[in-house]
Short mmCIF file of N, CA and C in Angstrom, two decimals:
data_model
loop_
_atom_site.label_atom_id
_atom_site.label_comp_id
_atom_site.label_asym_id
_atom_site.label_seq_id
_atom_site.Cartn_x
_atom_site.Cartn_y
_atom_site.Cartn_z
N UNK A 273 0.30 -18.06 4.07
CA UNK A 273 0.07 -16.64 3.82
C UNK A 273 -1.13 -16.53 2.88
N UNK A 274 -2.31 -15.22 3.20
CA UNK A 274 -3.06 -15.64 2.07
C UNK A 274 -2.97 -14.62 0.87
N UNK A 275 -3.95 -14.80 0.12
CA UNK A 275 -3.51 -14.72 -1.32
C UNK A 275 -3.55 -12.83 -1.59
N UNK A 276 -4.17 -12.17 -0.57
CA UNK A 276 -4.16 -10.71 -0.61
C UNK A 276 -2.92 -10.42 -0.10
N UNK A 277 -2.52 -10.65 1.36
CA UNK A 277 -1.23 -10.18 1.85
C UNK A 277 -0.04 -10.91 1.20
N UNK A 278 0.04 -12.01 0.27
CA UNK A 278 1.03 -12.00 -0.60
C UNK A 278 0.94 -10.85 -1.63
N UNK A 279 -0.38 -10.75 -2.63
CA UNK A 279 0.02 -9.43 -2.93
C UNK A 279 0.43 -8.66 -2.73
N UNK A 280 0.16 -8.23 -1.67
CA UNK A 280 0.50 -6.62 -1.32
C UNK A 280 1.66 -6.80 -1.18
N UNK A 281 2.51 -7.76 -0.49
CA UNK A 281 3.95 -8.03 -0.26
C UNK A 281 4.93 -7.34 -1.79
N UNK A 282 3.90 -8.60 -2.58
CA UNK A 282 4.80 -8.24 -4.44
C UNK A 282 4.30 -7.26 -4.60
N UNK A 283 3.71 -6.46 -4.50
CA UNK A 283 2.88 -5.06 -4.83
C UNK A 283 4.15 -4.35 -4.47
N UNK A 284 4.22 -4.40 -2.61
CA UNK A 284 5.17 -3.49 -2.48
C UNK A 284 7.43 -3.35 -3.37
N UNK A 285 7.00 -5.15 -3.43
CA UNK A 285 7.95 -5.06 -4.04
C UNK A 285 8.71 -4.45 -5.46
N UNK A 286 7.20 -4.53 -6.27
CA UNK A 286 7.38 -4.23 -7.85
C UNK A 286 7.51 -2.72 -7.61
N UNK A 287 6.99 -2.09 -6.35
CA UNK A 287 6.62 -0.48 -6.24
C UNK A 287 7.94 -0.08 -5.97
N UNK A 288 8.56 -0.46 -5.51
CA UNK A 288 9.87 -0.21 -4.92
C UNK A 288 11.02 -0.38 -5.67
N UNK A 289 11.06 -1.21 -6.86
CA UNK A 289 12.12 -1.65 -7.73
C UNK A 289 10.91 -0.48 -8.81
N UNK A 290 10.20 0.17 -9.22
CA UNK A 290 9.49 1.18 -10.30
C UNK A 290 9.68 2.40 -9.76
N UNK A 291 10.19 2.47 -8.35
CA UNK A 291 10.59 3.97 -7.70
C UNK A 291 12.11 4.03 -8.22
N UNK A 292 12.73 3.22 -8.42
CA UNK A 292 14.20 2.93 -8.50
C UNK A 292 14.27 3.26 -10.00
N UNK A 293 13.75 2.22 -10.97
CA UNK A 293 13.91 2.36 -12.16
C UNK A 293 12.89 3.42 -12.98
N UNK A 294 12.09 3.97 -12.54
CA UNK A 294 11.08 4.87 -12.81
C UNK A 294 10.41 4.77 -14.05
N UNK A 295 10.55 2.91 -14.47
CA UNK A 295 9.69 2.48 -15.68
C UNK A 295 9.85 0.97 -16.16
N UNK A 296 8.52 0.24 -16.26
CA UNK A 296 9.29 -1.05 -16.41
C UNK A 296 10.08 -1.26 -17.57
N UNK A 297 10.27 -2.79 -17.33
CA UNK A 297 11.37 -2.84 -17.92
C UNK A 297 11.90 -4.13 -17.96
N UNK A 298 13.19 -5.07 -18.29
CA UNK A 298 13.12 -6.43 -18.18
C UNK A 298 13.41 -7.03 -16.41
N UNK A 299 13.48 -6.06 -15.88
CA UNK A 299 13.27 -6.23 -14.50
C UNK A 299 11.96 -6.82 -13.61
N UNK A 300 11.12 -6.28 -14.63
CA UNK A 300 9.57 -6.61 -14.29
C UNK A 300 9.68 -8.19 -14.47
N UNK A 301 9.59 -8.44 -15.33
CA UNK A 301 9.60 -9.71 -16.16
C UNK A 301 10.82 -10.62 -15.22
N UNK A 302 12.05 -10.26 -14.82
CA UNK A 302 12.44 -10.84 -14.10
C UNK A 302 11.95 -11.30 -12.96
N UNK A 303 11.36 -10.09 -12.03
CA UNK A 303 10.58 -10.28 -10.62
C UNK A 303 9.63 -11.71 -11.23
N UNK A 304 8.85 -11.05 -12.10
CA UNK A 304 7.85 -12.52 -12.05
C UNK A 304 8.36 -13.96 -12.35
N UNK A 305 9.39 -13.95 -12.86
CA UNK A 305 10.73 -15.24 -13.37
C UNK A 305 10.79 -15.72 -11.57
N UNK A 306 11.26 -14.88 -11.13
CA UNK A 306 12.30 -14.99 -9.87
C UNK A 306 11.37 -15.38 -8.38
N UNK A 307 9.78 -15.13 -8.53
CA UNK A 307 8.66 -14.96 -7.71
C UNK A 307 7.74 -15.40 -8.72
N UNK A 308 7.64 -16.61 -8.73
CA UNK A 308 6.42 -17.16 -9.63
C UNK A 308 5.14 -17.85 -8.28
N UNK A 309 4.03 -16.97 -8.52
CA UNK A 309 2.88 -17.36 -7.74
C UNK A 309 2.00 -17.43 -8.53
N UNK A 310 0.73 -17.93 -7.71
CA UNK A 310 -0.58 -18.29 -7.93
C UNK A 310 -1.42 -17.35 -9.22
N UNK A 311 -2.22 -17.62 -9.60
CA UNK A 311 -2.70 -16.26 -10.63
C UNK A 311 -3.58 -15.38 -10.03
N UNK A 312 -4.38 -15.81 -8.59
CA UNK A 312 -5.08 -14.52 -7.90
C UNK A 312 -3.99 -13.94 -7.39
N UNK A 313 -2.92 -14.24 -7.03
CA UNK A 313 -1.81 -13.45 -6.57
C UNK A 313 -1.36 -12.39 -7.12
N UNK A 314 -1.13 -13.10 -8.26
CA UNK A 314 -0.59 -11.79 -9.78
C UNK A 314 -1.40 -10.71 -9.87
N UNK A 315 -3.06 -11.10 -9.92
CA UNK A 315 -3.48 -10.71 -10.33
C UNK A 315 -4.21 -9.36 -9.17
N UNK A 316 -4.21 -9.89 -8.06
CA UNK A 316 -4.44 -8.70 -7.03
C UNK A 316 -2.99 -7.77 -6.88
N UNK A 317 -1.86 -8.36 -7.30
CA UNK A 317 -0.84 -7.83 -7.44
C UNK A 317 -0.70 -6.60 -8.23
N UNK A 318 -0.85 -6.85 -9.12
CA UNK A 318 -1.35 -6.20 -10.51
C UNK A 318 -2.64 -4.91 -10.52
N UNK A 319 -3.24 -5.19 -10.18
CA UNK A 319 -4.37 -4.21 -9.44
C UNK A 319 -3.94 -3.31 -8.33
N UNK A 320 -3.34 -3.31 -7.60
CA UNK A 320 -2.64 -2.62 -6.82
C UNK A 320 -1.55 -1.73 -7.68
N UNK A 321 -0.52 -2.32 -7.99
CA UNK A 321 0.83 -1.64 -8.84
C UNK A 321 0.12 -0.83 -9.85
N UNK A 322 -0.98 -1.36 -10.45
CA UNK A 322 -1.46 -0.08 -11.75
C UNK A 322 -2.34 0.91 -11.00
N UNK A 323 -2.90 0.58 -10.10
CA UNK A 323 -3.68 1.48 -8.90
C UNK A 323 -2.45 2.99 -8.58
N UNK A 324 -2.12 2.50 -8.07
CA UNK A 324 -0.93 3.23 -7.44
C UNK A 324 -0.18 3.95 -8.67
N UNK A 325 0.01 3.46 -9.76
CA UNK A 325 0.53 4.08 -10.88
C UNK A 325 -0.09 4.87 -11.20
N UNK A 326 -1.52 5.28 -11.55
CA UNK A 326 -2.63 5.53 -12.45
C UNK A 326 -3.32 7.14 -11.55
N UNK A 327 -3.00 6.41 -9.68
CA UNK A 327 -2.65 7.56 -8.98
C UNK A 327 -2.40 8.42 -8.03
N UNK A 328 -0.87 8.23 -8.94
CA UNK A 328 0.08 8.25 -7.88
C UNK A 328 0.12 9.95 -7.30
N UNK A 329 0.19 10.50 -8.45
CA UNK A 329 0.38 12.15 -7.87
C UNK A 329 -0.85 12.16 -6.99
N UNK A 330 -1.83 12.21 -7.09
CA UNK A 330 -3.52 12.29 -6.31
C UNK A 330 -2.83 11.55 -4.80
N UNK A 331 -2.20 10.64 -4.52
CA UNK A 331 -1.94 9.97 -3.70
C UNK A 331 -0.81 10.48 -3.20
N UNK A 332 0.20 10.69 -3.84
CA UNK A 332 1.17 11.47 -3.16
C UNK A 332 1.32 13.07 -2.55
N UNK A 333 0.18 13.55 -3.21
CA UNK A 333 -0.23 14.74 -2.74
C UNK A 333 -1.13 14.53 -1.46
N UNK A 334 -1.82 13.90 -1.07
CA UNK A 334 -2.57 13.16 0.06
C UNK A 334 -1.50 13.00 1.28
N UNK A 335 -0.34 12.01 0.55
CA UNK A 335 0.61 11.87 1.91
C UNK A 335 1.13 13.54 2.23
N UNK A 336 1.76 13.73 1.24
CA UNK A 336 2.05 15.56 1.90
C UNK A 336 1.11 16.28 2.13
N UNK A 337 -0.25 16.38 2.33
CA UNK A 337 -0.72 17.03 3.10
C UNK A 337 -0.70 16.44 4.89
N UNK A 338 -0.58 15.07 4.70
CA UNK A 338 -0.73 14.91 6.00
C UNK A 338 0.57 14.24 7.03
N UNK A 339 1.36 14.02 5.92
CA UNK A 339 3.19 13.95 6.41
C UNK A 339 4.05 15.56 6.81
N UNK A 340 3.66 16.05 7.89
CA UNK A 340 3.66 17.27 8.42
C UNK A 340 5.66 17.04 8.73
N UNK A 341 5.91 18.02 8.08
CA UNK A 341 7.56 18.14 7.90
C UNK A 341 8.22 17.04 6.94
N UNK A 342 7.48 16.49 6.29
CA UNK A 342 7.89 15.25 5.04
C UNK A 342 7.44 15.78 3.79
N UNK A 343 8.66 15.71 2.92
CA UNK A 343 8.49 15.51 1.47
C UNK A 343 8.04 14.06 1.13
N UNK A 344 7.40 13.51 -0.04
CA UNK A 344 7.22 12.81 -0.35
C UNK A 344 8.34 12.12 -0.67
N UNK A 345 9.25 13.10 -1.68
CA UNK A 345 10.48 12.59 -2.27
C UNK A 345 11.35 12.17 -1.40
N UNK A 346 11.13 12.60 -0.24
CA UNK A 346 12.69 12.73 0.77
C UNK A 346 12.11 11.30 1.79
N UNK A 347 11.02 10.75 1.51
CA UNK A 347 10.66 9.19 2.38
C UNK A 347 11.58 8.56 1.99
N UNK A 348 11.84 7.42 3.15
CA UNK A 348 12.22 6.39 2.46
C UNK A 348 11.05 5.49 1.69
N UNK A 349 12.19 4.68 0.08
CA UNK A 349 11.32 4.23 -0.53
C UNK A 349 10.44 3.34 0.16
N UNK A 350 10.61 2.63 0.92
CA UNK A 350 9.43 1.70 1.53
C UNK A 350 8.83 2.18 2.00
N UNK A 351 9.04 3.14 2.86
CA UNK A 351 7.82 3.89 3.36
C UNK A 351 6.67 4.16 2.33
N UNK A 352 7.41 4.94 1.39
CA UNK A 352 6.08 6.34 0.41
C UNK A 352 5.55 5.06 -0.53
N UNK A 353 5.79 3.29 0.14
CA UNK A 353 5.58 2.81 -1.31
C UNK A 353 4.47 1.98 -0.33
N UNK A 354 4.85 1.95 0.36
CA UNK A 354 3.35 1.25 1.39
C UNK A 354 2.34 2.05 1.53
N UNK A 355 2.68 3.26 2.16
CA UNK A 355 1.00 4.16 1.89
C UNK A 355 0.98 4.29 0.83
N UNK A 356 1.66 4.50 -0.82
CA UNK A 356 0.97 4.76 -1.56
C UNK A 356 0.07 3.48 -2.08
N UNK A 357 0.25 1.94 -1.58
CA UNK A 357 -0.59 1.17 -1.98
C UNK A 357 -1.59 0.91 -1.16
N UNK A 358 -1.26 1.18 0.20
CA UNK A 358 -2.73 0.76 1.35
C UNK A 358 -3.58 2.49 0.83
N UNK A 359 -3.30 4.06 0.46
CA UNK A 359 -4.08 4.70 0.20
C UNK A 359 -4.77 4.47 -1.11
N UNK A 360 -4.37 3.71 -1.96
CA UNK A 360 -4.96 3.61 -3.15
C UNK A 360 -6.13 2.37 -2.09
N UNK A 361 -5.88 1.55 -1.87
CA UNK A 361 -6.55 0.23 -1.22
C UNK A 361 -7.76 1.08 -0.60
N UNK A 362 -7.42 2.06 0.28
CA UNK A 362 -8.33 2.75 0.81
C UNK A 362 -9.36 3.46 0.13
N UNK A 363 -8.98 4.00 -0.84
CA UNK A 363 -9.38 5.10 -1.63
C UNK A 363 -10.17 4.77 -2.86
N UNK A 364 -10.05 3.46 -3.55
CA UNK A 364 -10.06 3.14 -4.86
C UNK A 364 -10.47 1.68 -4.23
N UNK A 365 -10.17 0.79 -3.41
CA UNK A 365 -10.98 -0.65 -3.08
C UNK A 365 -12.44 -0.63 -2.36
N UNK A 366 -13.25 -0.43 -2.58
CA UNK A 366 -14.43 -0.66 -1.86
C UNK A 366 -14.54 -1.63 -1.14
N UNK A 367 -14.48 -2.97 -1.54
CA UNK A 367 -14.47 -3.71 -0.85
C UNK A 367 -13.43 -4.72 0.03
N UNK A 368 -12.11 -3.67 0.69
CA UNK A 368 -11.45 -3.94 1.26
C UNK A 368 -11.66 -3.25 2.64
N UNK A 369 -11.98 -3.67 3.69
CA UNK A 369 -12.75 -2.95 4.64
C UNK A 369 -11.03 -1.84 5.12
N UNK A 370 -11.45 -1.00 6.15
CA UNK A 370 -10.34 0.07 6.34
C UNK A 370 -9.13 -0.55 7.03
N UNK A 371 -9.99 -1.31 8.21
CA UNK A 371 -9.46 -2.09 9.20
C UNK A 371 -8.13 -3.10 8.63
N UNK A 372 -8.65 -3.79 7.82
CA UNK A 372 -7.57 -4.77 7.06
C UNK A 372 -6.76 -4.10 5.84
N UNK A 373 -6.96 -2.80 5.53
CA UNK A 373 -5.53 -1.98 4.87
C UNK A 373 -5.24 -1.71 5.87
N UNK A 374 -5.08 -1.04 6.75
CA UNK A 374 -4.09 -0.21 8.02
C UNK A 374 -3.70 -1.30 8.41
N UNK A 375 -4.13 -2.62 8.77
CA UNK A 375 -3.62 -3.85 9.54
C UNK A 375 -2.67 -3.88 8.67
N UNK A 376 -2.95 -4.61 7.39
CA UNK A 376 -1.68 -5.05 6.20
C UNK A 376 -0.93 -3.89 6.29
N UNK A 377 -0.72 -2.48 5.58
CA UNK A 377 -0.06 -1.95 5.58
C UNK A 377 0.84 -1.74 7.16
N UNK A 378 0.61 -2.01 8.76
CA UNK A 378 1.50 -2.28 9.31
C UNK A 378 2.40 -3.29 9.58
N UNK A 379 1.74 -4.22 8.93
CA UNK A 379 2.59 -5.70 8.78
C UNK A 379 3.77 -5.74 7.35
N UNK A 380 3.17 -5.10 6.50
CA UNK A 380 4.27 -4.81 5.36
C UNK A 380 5.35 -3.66 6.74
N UNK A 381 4.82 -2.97 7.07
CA UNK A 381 5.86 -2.05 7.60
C UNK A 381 6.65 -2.98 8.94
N UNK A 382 6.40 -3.53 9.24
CA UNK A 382 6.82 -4.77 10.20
C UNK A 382 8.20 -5.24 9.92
N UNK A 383 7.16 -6.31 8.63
CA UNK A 383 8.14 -6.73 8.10
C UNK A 383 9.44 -5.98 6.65
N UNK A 384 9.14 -5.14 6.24
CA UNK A 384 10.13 -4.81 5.53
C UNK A 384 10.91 -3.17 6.03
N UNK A 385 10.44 -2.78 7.00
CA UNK A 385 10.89 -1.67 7.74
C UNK A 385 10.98 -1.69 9.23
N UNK A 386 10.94 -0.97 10.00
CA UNK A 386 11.33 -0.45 11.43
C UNK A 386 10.38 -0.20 11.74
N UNK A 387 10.06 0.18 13.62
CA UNK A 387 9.36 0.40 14.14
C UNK A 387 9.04 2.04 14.40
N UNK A 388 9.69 2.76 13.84
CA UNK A 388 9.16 3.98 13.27
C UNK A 388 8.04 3.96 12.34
N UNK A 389 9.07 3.27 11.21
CA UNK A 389 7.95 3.37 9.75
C UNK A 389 6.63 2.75 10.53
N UNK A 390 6.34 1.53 11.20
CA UNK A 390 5.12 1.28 11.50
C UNK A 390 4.30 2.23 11.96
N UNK A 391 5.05 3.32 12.77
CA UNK A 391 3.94 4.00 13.78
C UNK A 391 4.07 5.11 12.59
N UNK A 392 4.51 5.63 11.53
CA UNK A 392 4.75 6.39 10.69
C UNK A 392 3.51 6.46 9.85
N UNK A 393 3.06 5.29 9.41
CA UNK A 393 2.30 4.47 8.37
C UNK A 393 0.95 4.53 9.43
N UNK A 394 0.95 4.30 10.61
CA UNK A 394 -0.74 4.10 11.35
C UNK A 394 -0.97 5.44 11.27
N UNK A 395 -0.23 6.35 11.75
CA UNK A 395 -0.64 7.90 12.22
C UNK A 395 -0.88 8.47 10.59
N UNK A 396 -0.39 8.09 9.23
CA UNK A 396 -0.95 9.11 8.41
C UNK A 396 -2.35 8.20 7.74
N UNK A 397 -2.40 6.85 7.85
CA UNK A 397 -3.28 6.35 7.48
C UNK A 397 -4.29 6.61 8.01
N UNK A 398 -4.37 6.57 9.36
CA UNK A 398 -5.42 7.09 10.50
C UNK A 398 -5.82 8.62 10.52
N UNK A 399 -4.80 9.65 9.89
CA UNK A 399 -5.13 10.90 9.77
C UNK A 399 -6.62 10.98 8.21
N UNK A 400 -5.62 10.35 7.43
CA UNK A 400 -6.73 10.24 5.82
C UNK A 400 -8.14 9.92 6.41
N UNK A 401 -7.94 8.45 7.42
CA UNK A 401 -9.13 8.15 7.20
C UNK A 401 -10.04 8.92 8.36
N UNK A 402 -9.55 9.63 8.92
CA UNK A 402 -10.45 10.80 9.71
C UNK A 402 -10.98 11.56 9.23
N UNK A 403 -10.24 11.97 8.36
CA UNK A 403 -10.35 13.42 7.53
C UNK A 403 -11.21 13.49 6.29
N UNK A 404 -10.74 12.15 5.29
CA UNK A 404 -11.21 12.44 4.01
C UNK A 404 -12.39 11.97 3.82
N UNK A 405 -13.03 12.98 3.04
CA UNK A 405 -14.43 12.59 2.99
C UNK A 405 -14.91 11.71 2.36
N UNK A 406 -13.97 10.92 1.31
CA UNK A 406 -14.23 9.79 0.36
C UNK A 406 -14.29 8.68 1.54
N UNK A 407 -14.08 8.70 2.50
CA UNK A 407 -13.58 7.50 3.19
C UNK A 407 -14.56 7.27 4.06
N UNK A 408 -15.77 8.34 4.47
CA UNK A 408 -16.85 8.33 5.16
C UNK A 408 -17.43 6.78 5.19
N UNK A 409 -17.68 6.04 4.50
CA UNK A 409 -18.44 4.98 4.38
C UNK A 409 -17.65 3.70 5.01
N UNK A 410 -16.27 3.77 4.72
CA UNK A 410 -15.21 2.78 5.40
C UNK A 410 -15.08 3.20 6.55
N UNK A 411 -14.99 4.66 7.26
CA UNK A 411 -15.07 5.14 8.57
C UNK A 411 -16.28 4.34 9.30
N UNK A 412 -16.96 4.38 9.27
CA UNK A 412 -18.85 4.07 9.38
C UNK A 412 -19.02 2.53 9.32
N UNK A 413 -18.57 1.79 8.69
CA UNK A 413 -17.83 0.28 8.34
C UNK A 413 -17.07 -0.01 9.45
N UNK A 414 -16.21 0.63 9.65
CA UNK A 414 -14.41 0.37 10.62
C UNK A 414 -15.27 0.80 11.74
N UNK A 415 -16.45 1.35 12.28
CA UNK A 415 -17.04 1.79 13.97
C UNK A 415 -17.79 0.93 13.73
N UNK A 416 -18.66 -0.03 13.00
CA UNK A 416 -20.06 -0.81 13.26
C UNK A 416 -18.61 -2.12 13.69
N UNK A 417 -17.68 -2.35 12.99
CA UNK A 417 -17.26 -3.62 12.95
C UNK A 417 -17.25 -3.97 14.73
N UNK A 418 -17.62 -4.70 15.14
CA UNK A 418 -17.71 -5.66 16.82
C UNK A 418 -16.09 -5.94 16.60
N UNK A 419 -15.42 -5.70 17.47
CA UNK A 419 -13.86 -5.95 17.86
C UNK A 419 -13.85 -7.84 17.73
N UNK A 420 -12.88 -8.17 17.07
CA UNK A 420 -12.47 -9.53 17.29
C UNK A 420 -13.35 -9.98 15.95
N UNK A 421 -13.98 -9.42 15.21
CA UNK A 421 -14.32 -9.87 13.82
C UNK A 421 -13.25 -9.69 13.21
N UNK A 422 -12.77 -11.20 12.27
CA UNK A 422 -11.88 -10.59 11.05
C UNK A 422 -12.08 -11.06 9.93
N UNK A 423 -11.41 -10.20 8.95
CA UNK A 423 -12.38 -10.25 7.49
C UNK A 423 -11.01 -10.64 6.92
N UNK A 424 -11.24 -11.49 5.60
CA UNK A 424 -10.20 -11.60 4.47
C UNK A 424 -9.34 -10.37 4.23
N UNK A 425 -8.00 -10.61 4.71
CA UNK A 425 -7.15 -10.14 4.45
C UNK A 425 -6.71 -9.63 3.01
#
């Protein structure tokens, strides 16, 4: 596995146990006890989880505009915890091309959810990145890319 899509994996995990407890705590400190990895691991880990913390309302207001009959609150947690880290990825990573957040974020949805949440997760990710104008340059990026190129995950 490489060292980004393990992040995002613990990303989604720490996001999901901070939706629960709504602050760290010795839980944190446990996860990393209990899941001891690499230090680019942690550390793209880490960049993500404070990403997403720092902003989250900006981001969760994003999914409800484009989660048409969805509260934010009323997702399930895995769901609202994967777009809120592939939209921060989107939004806030420059140099994560678009293509390989929507990929990862359906493989987190793969693997830790249903085949709803997957098609749940392409259709609002794919709505943002139509729409928002911050994203123009990764749009423009994601059409030059030649099909069958793939970039670091």
């Amino acid at each position: 596995m490489g060292i980004r899509r393990e992040a995002r994996e613990r990303a989604l995990q720490i996001l999901f146990q901070w939706d629960i407890h709504g602050k760290a705590g010795d839980w944190l400190q446990d996860f990393w006890a209990q899941h001891p990895t690499a230090e680019p691991v942690k550390t793209f880990t880490e960049q993500l989880v404070e990403g997403v913390r720092t902003h989250k309302a900006e981001i969760d207001k994003l999914i409800g505009v484009h989660a048409t009959n969805w509260k934010v609150s009323r997702m399930p947690i895995v769901d609202r915890n994967i777009l809120r880290a592939a939209l921060y990825e989107l939004l806030f990573l420059a140099d994560v091309p678009a293509k390989v957040t929507v990929n990862e974020a359906i493989e987190l949805a793969k693997r830790f959810a249903d085949d709803e949440t997957k098609k749940f997760v392409n259709g609002i990710l794919d709505q943002v990145l139509k729409s928002d104008p911050r994203l123009e340059g990764k749009r423009a990026e994601s059409a030059a890319q030649p099909a069958g190129v793939k970039r670091d995950a």
